[in-house]
């Protein structure tokens, strides 16, 4: 079982090796997208709180505070993509109505943007989200990174 110090050390390693730090970008388009991804990660973390728990893999390995990829994709489809559709006008809704397969693909893209930003990762860092293949894949949030970037966002806004 890892101690809190080891958890923080893991977060620092991930932070230092994270490839995409768009929240610090001076490019306004990148920054706006980074803010949306950060806000989405924060909302999804709250939305998946009930299903984020310690999970056992093949009777011998326990992963702490993780969620199943399928739950994340379902949450995104239900909460984010439905909300985007609700915000469209009736005319554009009829033209741009997404079927379930398209919604799932859009949700997978959003989830993978959170991986790219470093807010979410597979428990072994070996998988990205995939359409129709997330049933037994475990992921976790990088809380320290979400909090750090949220603080940076508030600093810039204030």
C-alpha positions in Angstrom: 0.0 0.0 0.0 1.4 3.4 -1.0 1.8 6.2 1.5 0.6 9.7 0.8 4.2 10.7 0.1 4.5 8.1 -2.6 1.2 9.3 -4.1 2.5 12.9 -4.2 5.8 11.7 -5.7 3.9 9.9 -8.5 1.9 13.0 -9.2 5.2 15.1 -9.4 6.7 12.5 -11.9 3.5 12.6 -14.0 3.4 16.4 -13.8 7.0 16.8 -14.9 6.6 14.4 -17.8 3.2 15.6 -19.0 3.5 16.6 -22.6 0.6 19.0 -22.9 0.6 22.1 -20.7 -1.9 24.2 -22.7 -3.2 25.9 -19.6 0.0 27.9 -19.6 -0.2 28.7 -23.3 -0.2 32.3 -24.6 -2.1 31.1 -27.6 -5.7 32.1 -26.9 -7.3 29.2 -28.8 -5.1 26.7 -27.0 -5.9 28.4 -23.7 -9.6 28.4 -24.2 -9.6 24.7 -25.2 -7.4 23.9 -22.1 -9.8 25.7 -19.8 -12.7 23.7 -21.3 -10.8 20.4 -20.8 -9.9 21.4 -17.2 -13.5 22.3 -16.4 -14.7 19.0 -17.9 -12.2 17.0 -15.9 -13.3 18.7 -12.7 -17.0 18.1 -13.5 -16.4 14.5 -14.5 -14.4 13.9 -11.3 -17.4 15.0 -9.3 -19.8 13.1 -11.5 -17.9 9.8 -11.1 -17.3 10.2 -7.4 -19.7 7.4 -6.6 -18.0 4.9 -8.9 -14.4 5.9 -8.2 -13.2 3.3 -5.7 -10.5 0.7 -5.1 -10.7 -2.1 -7.7 -9.2 -5.5 -7.9 -7.7 -6.8 -11.1 -7.4 -10.6 -11.5 -7.6 -11.4 -7.7 -4.1 -10.1 -7.0 -3.7 -6.4 -7.9 -5.7 -3.6 -6.3 -5.8 -0.2 -7.9 -6.7 2.7 -5.6 -9.4 5.3 -6.4 -10.0 4.4 -10.0 -13.0 4.2 -12.3 -14.0 2.0 -15.2 -13.6 3.6 -18.6 -17.1 2.7 -19.7 -18.5 4.7 -16.8 -16.5 7.8 -17.9 -17.7 7.4 -21.5 -21.3 7.0 -20.4 -21.1 10.0 -18.1 -19.7 12.1 -20.9 -22.4 11.0 -23.3 -25.1 11.6 -20.8 -24.0 14.9 -19.3 -21.7 16.7 -21.7 -22.9 15.7 -25.1 -26.6 15.9 -24.1 -26.0 19.4 -22.7 -24.3 20.5 -25.9 -27.3 19.3 -27.9 -29.7 21.1 -25.5 -27.8 24.4 -26.0 -28.3 24.2 -29.8 -31.3 25.8 -31.5 -34.1 23.5 -32.7 -33.1 24.1 -36.4 -29.5 23.1 -35.9 -30.5 20.2 -33.6 -32.4 18.6 -36.4 -29.4 19.0 -38.8 -26.7 17.9 -36.3 -28.4 15.2 -34.2 -25.8 12.7 -33.2 -26.5 9.0 -33.2 -25.3 6.8 -30.3 -22.1 5.7 -32.2 -21.2 9.3 -33.0 -21.9 10.3 -29.4 -19.7 7.6 -28.1 -16.9 8.6 -30.5 -17.2 12.2 -29.4 -17.1 11.2 -25.8 -14.0 9.1 -26.4 -12.3 12.1 -28.0 -13.2 14.3 -25.0 -11.9 11.6 -22.6 -8.6 11.3 -24.6 -8.2 15.1 -24.4 -8.2 14.7 -20.6 -5.5 12.1 -21.0 -3.5 14.4 -23.2 -3.8 17.2 -20.7 -2.7 14.8 -17.9 -5.9 15.0 -15.8 -6.8 11.3 -16.3 -4.7 8.2 -17.1 -5.0 4.5 -17.4 -3.8 2.9 -14.1 -0.8 1.5 -15.9 -0.5 4.3 -18.4 -0.9 1.8 -21.2 -4.3 2.6 -22.7 -6.3 5.5 -24.1 -10.1 5.5 -24.1 -11.5 3.5 -27.0 -15.0 3.2 -28.4 -16.8 0.0 -27.2 -13.7 -1.3 -25.4 -13.7 0.4 -22.0 -15.5 -2.2 -19.9 -12.5 -3.6 -17.9 -10.0 -0.7 -18.3 -9.3 1.2 -15.1 -8.5 4.9 -15.1 -7.8 7.5 -12.4 -7.8 11.2 -12.0 -4.6 13.2 -11.2 -6.2 15.4 -8.5 -3.0 17.4 -7.9 -2.8 18.4 -11.5 -6.5 19.3 -11.7 -6.1 21.5 -8.6 -2.8 23.0 -9.8 -4.2 24.0 -13.1 -7.4 25.3 -11.5 -5.3 27.5 -9.2 -3.4 28.8 -12.3 -6.7 29.5 -14.0 -8.0 31.5 -11.0 -4.6 33.3 -10.7 -4.9 34.4 -14.4 -8.6 35.4 -14.0 -8.0 37.3 -10.8 
